[in-house]
PDB file of C-alpha atoms in Angstrom:
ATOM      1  CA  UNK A 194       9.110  41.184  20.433  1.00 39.00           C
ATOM      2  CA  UNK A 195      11.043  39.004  18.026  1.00 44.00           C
ATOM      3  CA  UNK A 196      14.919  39.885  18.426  1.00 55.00           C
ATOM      4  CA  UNK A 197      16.536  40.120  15.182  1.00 60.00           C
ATOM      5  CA  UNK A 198      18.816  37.095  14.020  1.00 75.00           C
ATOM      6  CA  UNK A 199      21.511  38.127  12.050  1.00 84.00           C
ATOM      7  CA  UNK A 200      22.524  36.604   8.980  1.00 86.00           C
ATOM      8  CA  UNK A 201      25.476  34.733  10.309  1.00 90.00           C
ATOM      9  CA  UNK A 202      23.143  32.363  12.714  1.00 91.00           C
ATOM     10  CA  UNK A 203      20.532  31.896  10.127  1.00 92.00           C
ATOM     11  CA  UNK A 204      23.571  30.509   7.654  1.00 93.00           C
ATOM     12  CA  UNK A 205      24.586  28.733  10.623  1.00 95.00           C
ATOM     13  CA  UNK A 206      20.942  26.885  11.307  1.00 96.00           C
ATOM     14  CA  UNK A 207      20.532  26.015   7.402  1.00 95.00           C
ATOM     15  CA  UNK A 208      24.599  24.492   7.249  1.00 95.00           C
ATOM     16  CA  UNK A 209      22.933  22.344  10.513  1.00 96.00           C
ATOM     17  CA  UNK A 210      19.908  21.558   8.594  1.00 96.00           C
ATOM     18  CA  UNK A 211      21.764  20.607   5.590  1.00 95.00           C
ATOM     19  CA  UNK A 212      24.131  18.561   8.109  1.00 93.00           C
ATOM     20  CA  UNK A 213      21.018  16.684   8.540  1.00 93.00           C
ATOM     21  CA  UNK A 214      18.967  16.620   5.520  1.00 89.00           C
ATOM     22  CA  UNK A 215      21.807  16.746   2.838  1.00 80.00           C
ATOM     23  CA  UNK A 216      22.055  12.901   2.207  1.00 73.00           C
ATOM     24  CA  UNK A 217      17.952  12.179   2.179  1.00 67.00           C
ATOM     25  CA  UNK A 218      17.191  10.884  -1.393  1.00 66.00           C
ATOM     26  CA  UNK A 219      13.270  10.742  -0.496  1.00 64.00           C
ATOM     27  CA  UNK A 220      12.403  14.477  -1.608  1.00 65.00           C
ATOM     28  CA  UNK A 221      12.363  15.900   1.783  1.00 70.00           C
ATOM     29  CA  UNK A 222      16.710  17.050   1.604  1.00 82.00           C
ATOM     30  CA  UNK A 223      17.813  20.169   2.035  1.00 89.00           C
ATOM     31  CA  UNK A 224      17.190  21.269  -1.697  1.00 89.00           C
ATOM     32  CA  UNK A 225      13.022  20.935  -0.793  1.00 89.00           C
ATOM     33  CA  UNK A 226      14.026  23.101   2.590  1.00 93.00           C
ATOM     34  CA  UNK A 227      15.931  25.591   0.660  1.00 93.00           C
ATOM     35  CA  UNK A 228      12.671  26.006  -1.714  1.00 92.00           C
ATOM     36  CA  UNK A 229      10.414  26.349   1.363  1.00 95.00           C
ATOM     37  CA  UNK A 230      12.548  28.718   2.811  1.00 96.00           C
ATOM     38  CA  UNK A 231      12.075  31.035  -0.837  1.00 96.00           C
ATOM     39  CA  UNK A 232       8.806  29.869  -1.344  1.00 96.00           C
ATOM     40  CA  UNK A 233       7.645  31.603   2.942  1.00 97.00           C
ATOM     41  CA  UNK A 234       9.270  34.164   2.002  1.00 97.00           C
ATOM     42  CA  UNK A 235       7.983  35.339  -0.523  1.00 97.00           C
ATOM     43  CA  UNK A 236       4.443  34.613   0.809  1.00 98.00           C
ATOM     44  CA  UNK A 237       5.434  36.465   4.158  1.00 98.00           C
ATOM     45  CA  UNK A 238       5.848  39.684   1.733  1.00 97.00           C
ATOM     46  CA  UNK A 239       2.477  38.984   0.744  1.00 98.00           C
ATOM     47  CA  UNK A 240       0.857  38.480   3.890  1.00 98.00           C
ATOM     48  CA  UNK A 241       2.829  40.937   6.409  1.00 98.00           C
ATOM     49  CA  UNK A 242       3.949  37.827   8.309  1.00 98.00           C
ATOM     50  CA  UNK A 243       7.085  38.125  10.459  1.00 96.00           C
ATOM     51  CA  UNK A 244       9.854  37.045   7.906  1.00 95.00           C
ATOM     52  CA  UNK A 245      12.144  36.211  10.976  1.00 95.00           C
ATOM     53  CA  UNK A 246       9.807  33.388  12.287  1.00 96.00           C
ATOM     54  CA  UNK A 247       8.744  32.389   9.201  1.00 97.00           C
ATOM     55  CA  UNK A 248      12.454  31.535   7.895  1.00 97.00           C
ATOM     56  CA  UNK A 249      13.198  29.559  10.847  1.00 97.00           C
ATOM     57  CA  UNK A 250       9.743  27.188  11.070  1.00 97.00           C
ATOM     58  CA  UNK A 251      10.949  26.389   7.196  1.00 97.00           C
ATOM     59  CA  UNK A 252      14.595  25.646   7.508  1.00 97.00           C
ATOM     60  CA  UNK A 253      13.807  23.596  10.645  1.00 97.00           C
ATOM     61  CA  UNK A 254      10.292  22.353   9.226  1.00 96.00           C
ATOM     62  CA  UNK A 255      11.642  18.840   8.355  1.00 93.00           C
ATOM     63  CA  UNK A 256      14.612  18.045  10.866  1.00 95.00           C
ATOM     64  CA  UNK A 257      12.342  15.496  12.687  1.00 94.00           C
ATOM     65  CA  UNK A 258      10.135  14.923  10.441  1.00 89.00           C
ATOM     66  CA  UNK A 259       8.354  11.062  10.784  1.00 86.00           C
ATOM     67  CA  UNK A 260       9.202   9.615   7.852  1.00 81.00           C
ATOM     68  CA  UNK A 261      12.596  10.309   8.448  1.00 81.00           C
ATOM     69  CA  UNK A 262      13.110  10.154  11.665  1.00 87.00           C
ATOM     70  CA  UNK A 263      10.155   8.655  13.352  1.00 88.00           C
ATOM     71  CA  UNK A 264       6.826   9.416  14.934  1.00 89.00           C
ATOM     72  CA  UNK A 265       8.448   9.918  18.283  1.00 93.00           C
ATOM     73  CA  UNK A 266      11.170  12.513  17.036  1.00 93.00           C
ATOM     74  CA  UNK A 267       8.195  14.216  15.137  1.00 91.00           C
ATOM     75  CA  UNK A 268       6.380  14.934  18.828  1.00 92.00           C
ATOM     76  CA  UNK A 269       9.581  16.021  20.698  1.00 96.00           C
ATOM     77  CA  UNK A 270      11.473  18.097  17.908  1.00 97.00           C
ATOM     78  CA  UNK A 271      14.902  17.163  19.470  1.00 97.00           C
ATOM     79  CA  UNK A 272      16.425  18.208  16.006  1.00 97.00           C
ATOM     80  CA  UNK A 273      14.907  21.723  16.054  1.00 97.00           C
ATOM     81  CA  UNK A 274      14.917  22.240  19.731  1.00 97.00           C
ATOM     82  CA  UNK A 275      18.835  21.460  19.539  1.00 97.00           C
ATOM     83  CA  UNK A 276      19.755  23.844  16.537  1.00 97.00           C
ATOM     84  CA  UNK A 277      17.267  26.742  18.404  1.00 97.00           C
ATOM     85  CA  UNK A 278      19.481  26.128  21.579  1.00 96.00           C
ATOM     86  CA  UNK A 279      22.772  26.168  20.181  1.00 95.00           C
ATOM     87  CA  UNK A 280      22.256  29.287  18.281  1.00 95.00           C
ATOM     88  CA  UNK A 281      20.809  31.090  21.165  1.00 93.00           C
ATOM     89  CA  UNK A 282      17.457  31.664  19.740  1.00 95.00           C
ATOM     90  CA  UNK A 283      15.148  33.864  22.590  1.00 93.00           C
ATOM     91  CA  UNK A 284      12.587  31.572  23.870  1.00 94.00           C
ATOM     92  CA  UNK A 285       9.858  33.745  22.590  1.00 95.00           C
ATOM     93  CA  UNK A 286      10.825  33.030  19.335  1.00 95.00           C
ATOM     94  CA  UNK A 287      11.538  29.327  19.663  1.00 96.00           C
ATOM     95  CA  UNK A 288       8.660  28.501  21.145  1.00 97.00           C
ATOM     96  CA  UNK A 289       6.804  30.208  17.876  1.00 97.00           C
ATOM     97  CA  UNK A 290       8.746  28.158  15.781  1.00 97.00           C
ATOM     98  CA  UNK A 291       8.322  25.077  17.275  1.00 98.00           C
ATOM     99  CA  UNK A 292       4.666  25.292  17.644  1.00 97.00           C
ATOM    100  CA  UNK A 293       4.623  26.199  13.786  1.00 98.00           C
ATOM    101  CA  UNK A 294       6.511  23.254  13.078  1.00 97.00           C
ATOM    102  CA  UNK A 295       4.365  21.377  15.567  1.00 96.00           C
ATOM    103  CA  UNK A 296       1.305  21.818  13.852  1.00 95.00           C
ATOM    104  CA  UNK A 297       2.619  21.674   9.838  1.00 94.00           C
ATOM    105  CA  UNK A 298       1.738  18.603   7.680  1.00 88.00           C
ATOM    106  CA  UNK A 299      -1.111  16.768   5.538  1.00 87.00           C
ATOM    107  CA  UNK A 300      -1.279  13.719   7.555  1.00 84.00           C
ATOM    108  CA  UNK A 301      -2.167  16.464  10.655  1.00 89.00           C
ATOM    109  CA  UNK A 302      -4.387  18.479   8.258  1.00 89.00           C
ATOM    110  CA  UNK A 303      -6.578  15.441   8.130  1.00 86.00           C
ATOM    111  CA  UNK A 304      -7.031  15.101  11.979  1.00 88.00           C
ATOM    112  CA  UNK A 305      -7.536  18.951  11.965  1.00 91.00           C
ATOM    113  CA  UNK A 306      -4.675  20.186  12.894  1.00 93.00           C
ATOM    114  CA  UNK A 307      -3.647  23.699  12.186  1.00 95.00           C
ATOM    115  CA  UNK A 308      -0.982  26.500  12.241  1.00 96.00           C
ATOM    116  CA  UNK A 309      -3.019  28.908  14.050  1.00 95.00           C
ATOM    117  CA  UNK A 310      -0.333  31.943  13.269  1.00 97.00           C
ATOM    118  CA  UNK A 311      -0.194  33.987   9.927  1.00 98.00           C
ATOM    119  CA  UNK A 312       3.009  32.773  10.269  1.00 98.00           C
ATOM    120  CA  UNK A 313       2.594  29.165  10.393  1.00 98.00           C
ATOM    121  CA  UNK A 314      -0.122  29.698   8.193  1.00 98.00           C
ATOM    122  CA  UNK A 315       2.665  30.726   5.676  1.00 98.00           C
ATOM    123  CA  UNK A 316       5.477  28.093   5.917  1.00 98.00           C
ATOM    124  CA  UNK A 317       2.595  25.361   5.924  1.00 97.00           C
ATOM    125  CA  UNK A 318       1.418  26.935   2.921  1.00 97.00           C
ATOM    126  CA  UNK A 319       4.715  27.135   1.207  1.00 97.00           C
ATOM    127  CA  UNK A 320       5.462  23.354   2.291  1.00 94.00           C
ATOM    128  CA  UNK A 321       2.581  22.121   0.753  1.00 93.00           C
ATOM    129  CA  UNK A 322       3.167  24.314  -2.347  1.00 93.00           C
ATOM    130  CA  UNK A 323       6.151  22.466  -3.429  1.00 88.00           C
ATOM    131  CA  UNK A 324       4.219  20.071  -6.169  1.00 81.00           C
ATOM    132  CA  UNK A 325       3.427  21.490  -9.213  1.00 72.00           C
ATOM    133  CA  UNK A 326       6.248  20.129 -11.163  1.00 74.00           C
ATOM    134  CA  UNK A 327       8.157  19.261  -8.373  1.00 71.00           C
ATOM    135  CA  UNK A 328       5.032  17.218  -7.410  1.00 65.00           C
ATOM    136  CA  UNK A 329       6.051  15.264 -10.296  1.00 78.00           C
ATOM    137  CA  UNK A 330       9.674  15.030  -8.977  1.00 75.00           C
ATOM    138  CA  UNK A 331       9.664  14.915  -5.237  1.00 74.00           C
ATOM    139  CA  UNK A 332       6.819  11.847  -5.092  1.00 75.00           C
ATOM    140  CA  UNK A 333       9.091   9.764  -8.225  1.00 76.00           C
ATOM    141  CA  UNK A 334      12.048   9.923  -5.932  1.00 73.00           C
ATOM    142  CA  UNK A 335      10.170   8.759  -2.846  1.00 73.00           C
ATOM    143  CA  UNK A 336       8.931   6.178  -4.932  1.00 71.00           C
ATOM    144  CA  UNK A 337      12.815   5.264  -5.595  1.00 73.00           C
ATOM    145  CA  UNK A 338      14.209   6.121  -1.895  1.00 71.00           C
ATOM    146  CA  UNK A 339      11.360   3.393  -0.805  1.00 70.00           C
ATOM    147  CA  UNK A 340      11.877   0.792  -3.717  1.00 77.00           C
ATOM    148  CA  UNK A 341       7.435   1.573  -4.676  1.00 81.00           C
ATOM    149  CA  UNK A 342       6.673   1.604  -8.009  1.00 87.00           C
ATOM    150  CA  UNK A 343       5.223   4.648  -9.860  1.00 89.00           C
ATOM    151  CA  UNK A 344       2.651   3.316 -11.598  1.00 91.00           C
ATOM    152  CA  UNK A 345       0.966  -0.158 -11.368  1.00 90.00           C
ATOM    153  CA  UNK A 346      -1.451  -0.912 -14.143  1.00 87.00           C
ATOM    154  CA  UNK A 347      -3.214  -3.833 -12.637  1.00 88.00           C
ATOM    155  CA  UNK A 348      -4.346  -1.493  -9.293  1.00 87.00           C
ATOM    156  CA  UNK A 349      -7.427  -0.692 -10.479  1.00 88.00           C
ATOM    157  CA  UNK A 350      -8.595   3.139  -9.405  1.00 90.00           C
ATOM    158  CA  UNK A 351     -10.230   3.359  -5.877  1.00 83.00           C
ATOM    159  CA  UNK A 352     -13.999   2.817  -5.599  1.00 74.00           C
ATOM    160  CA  UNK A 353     -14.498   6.110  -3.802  1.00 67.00           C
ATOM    161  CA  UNK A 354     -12.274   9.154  -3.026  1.00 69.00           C
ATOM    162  CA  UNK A 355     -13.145   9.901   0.280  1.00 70.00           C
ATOM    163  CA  UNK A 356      -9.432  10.379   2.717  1.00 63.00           C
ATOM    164  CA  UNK A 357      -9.161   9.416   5.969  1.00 58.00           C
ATOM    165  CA  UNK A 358      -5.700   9.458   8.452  1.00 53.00           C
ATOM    166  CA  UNK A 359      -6.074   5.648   8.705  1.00 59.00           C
ATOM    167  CA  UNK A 360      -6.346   5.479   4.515  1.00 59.00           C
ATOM    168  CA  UNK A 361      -3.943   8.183   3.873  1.00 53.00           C
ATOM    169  CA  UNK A 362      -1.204   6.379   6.219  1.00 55.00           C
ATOM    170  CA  UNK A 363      -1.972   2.641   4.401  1.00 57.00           C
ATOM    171  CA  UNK A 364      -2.031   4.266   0.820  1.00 55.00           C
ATOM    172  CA  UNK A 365       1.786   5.008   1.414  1.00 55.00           C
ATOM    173  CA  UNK A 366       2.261   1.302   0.247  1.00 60.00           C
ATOM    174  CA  UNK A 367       0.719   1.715  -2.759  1.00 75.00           C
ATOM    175  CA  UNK A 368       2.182   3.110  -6.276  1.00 84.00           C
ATOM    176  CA  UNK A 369       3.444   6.387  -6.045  1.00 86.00           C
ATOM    177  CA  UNK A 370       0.564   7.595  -8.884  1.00 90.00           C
ATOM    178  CA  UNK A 371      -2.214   7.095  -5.735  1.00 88.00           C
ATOM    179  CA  UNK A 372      -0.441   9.672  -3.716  1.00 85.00           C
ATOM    180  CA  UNK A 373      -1.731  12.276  -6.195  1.00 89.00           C
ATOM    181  CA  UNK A 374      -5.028  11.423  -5.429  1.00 90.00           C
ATOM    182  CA  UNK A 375      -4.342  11.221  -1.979  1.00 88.00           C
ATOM    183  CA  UNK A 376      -2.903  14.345  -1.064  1.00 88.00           C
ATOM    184  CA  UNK A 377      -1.024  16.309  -3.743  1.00 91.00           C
ATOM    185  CA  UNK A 378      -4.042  16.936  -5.722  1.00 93.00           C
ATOM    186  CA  UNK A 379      -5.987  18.368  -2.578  1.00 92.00           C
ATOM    187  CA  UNK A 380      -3.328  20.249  -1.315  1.00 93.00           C
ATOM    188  CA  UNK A 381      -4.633  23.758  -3.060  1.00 94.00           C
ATOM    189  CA  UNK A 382      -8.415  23.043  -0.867  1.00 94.00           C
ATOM    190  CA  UNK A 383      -6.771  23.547   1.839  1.00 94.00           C
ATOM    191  CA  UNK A 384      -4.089  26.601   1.616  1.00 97.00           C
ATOM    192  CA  UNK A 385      -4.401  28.698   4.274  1.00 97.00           C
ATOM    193  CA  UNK A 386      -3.151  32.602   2.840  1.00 98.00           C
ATOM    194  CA  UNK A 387      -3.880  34.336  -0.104  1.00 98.00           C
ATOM    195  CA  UNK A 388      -0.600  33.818  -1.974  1.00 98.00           C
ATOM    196  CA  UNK A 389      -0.639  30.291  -1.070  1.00 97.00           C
ATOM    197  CA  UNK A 390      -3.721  29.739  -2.851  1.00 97.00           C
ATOM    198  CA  UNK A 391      -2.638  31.689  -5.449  1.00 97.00           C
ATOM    199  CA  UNK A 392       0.304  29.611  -6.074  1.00 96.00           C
ATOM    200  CA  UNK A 393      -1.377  26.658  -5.644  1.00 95.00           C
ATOM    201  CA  UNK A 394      -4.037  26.833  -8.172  1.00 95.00           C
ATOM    202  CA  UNK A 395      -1.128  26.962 -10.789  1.00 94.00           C
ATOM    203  CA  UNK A 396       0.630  24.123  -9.654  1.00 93.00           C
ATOM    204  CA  UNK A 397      -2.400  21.665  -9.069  1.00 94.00           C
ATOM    205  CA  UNK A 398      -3.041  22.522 -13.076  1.00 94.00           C
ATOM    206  CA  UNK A 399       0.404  21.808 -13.299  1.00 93.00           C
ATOM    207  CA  UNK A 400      -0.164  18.190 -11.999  1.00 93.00           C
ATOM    208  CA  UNK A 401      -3.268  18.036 -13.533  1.00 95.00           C
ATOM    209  CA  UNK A 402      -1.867  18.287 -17.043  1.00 95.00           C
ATOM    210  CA  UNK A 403       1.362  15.650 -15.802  1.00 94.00           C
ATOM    211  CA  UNK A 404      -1.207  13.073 -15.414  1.00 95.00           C
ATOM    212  CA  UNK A 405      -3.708  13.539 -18.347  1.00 97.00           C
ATOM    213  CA  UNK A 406      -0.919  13.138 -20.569  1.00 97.00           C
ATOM    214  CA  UNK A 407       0.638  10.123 -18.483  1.00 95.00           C
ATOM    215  CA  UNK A 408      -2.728   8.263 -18.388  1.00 96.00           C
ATOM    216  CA  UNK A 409      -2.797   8.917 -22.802  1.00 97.00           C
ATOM    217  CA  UNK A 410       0.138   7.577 -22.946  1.00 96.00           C
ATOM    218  CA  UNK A 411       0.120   4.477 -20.298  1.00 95.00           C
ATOM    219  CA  UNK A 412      -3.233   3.933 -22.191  1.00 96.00           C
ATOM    220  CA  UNK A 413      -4.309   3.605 -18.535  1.00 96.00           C
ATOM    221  CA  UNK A 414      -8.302   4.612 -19.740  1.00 96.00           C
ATOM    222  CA  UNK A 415      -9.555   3.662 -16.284  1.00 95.00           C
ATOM    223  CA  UNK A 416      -7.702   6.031 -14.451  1.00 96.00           C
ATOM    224  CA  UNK A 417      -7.930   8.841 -16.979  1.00 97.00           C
ATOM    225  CA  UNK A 418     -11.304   8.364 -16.543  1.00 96.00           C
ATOM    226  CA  UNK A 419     -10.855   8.484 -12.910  1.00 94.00           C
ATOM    227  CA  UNK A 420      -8.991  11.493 -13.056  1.00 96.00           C
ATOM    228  CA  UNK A 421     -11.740  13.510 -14.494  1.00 96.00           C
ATOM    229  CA  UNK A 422     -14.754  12.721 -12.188  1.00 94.00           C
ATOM    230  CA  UNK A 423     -11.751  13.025  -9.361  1.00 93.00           C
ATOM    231  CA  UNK A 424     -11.313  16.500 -10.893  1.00 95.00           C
ATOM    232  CA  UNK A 425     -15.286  17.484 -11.346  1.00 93.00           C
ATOM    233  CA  UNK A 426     -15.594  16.230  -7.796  1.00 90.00           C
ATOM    234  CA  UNK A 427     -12.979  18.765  -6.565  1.00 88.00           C
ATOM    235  CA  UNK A 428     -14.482  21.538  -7.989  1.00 86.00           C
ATOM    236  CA  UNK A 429     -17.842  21.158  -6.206  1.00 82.00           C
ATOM    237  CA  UNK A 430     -16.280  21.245  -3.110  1.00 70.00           C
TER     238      UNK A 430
END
C-alpha cells in the first residue's frame, strides 16, 4: 500500500527537480515537467491510476534523462534515486517509480520497451503528449540548445519512412523538421490509455496543420508532398 506523501515533500521533490532542470534551454526544463505533471494527472482521473505514483514518475521523469545527462545516468537514475531517498519515500513506492521512469521514452518504445503499470502507462502517455503546439515549440528550441537548423531545403525527404533505434538515434543530426517524421508524428500510434489517445489525436492534427502550412509557405513542394503519403501511410496502420 502506497503511503500518502503530503504536500510539503511533493513541493519539496519538484523545488529539487527544478534545482536540476531549471537552466535546460533544450525543451526538457522544468516548465515541460510541470506540464507532465498536469497533463498524468489529469489522465490518472481518467484511468483510476494511483495519482500518488503517477506525480512522482513525472516530476522525476527527466532528472537523468540521456540527453542531458548521459546514457549511463539514464540506467542508474542517481538523480531520482537521490531525491526518493532524501525525502523518505517507502521503498514500495520508489521502486514503482523508478521502474516507471525506467521504462518511459520513444527511443525505448522502439526496442519495445514498455511501462507495464496503468501507472506508467499514464506518465509515458502524458510525456509523449506534450507536442501538439508545444511540438512546434519544444523541438525549435532543441534545435537552438544544439545549434541544428530547423529546416534545410536542400535535404531532400527520406526515401522510405520506416524507424529504426539505429535511424532514430543518427536522425538527431539532422534538421529539426525530420524529427516530426521521426517520432512526434507517431507518437499518438503508440499511446498506451484511453485519455492519452484521446489527447493525442488532437495534437498530432495540431502538428499536422503546423507543417502543411510551413511546407506552403517554404514552397518546400517535395516535402509537402511527403507529408501527405507520410500521413495516408499512418492511417493504414
Amino acid at each position: 500500500m502506497t503511503k500518502v506523501i503530503n504536500k510539503l515533500v511533493r513541493d519539496k521533490i519538484a523545488k529539487s527537480v527544478q534545482e536540476i532542470l531549471g537552466n535546460d534551454q533544450s525543451g526538457h526544463g522544468f516548465d515541460h515537467v510541470l506540464r507532465v505533471r498536469d497533463l498524468a494527472l489529469d489522465f490518472a482521473e481518467v484511468e483510476g491510476a494511483d495519482k500518488e505514483i503517477v506525480e512522482l514518475a513525472a516530476l522525476l521523469h527527466d532528472v537523468d534523462d540521456y540527453k542531458l545527462f548521459g546514457k549511463e545516468a539514464a540506467k542508474t537514475l542517481p538523480n531520482a534515486r537521490r531525491i526518493l531517498t532524501e525525502n523518505n519515500i517507502d521503498e514500495e513506492t520508489a521502486t514503482k517509480v523508478l521502474e516507471i521512469i525506467s521504462t518511459m521514452g520513444y527511443g525505448k518504445s522502439l526496442e519495445g520497451i514498455r511501462p507495464t503499470t496503468l501507472e506508467g502507462q499514464v506518465v509515458s502517455d502524458a510525456d509523449m503528449c506534450d507536442n501538439g503546439a508545444r511540438g512546434i515549440l519544444r523541438p525549435h528550441a532543441f534545435g537552438l540548445a544544439h545549434r541544428q537548423v530547423f529546416f534545410d531545403r536542400t535535404i531532400p525527404p527520406p526515401s522510405d519512412s520506416n524507424i529504426s533505434p539505429e535511424k532514430y538515434q543518427a536522425s538527431k543530426k539532422e534538421h529539426v523538421v525530420q524529427h516530426y517524421f521521426n517520432k512526434l508524428l507517431r507518437i499518438h500510434l503508440i499511446l498506451l490509455t484511453d485519455a492519452g489517445r484521446a489527447e493525442g489525436a488532437k495534437r498530432y492534427q495540431t502538428m499536422v496543420e503546423f507543417l502543411r502550412a510551413f511546407f506552403r509557405e517554404e514552397k518546400a513542394d517535395d516535402w509537402a508532398k511527403y507529408l501527405e503519403e507520410f500521413i495516408k501511410e499512418l492511417e493504414e496502420k
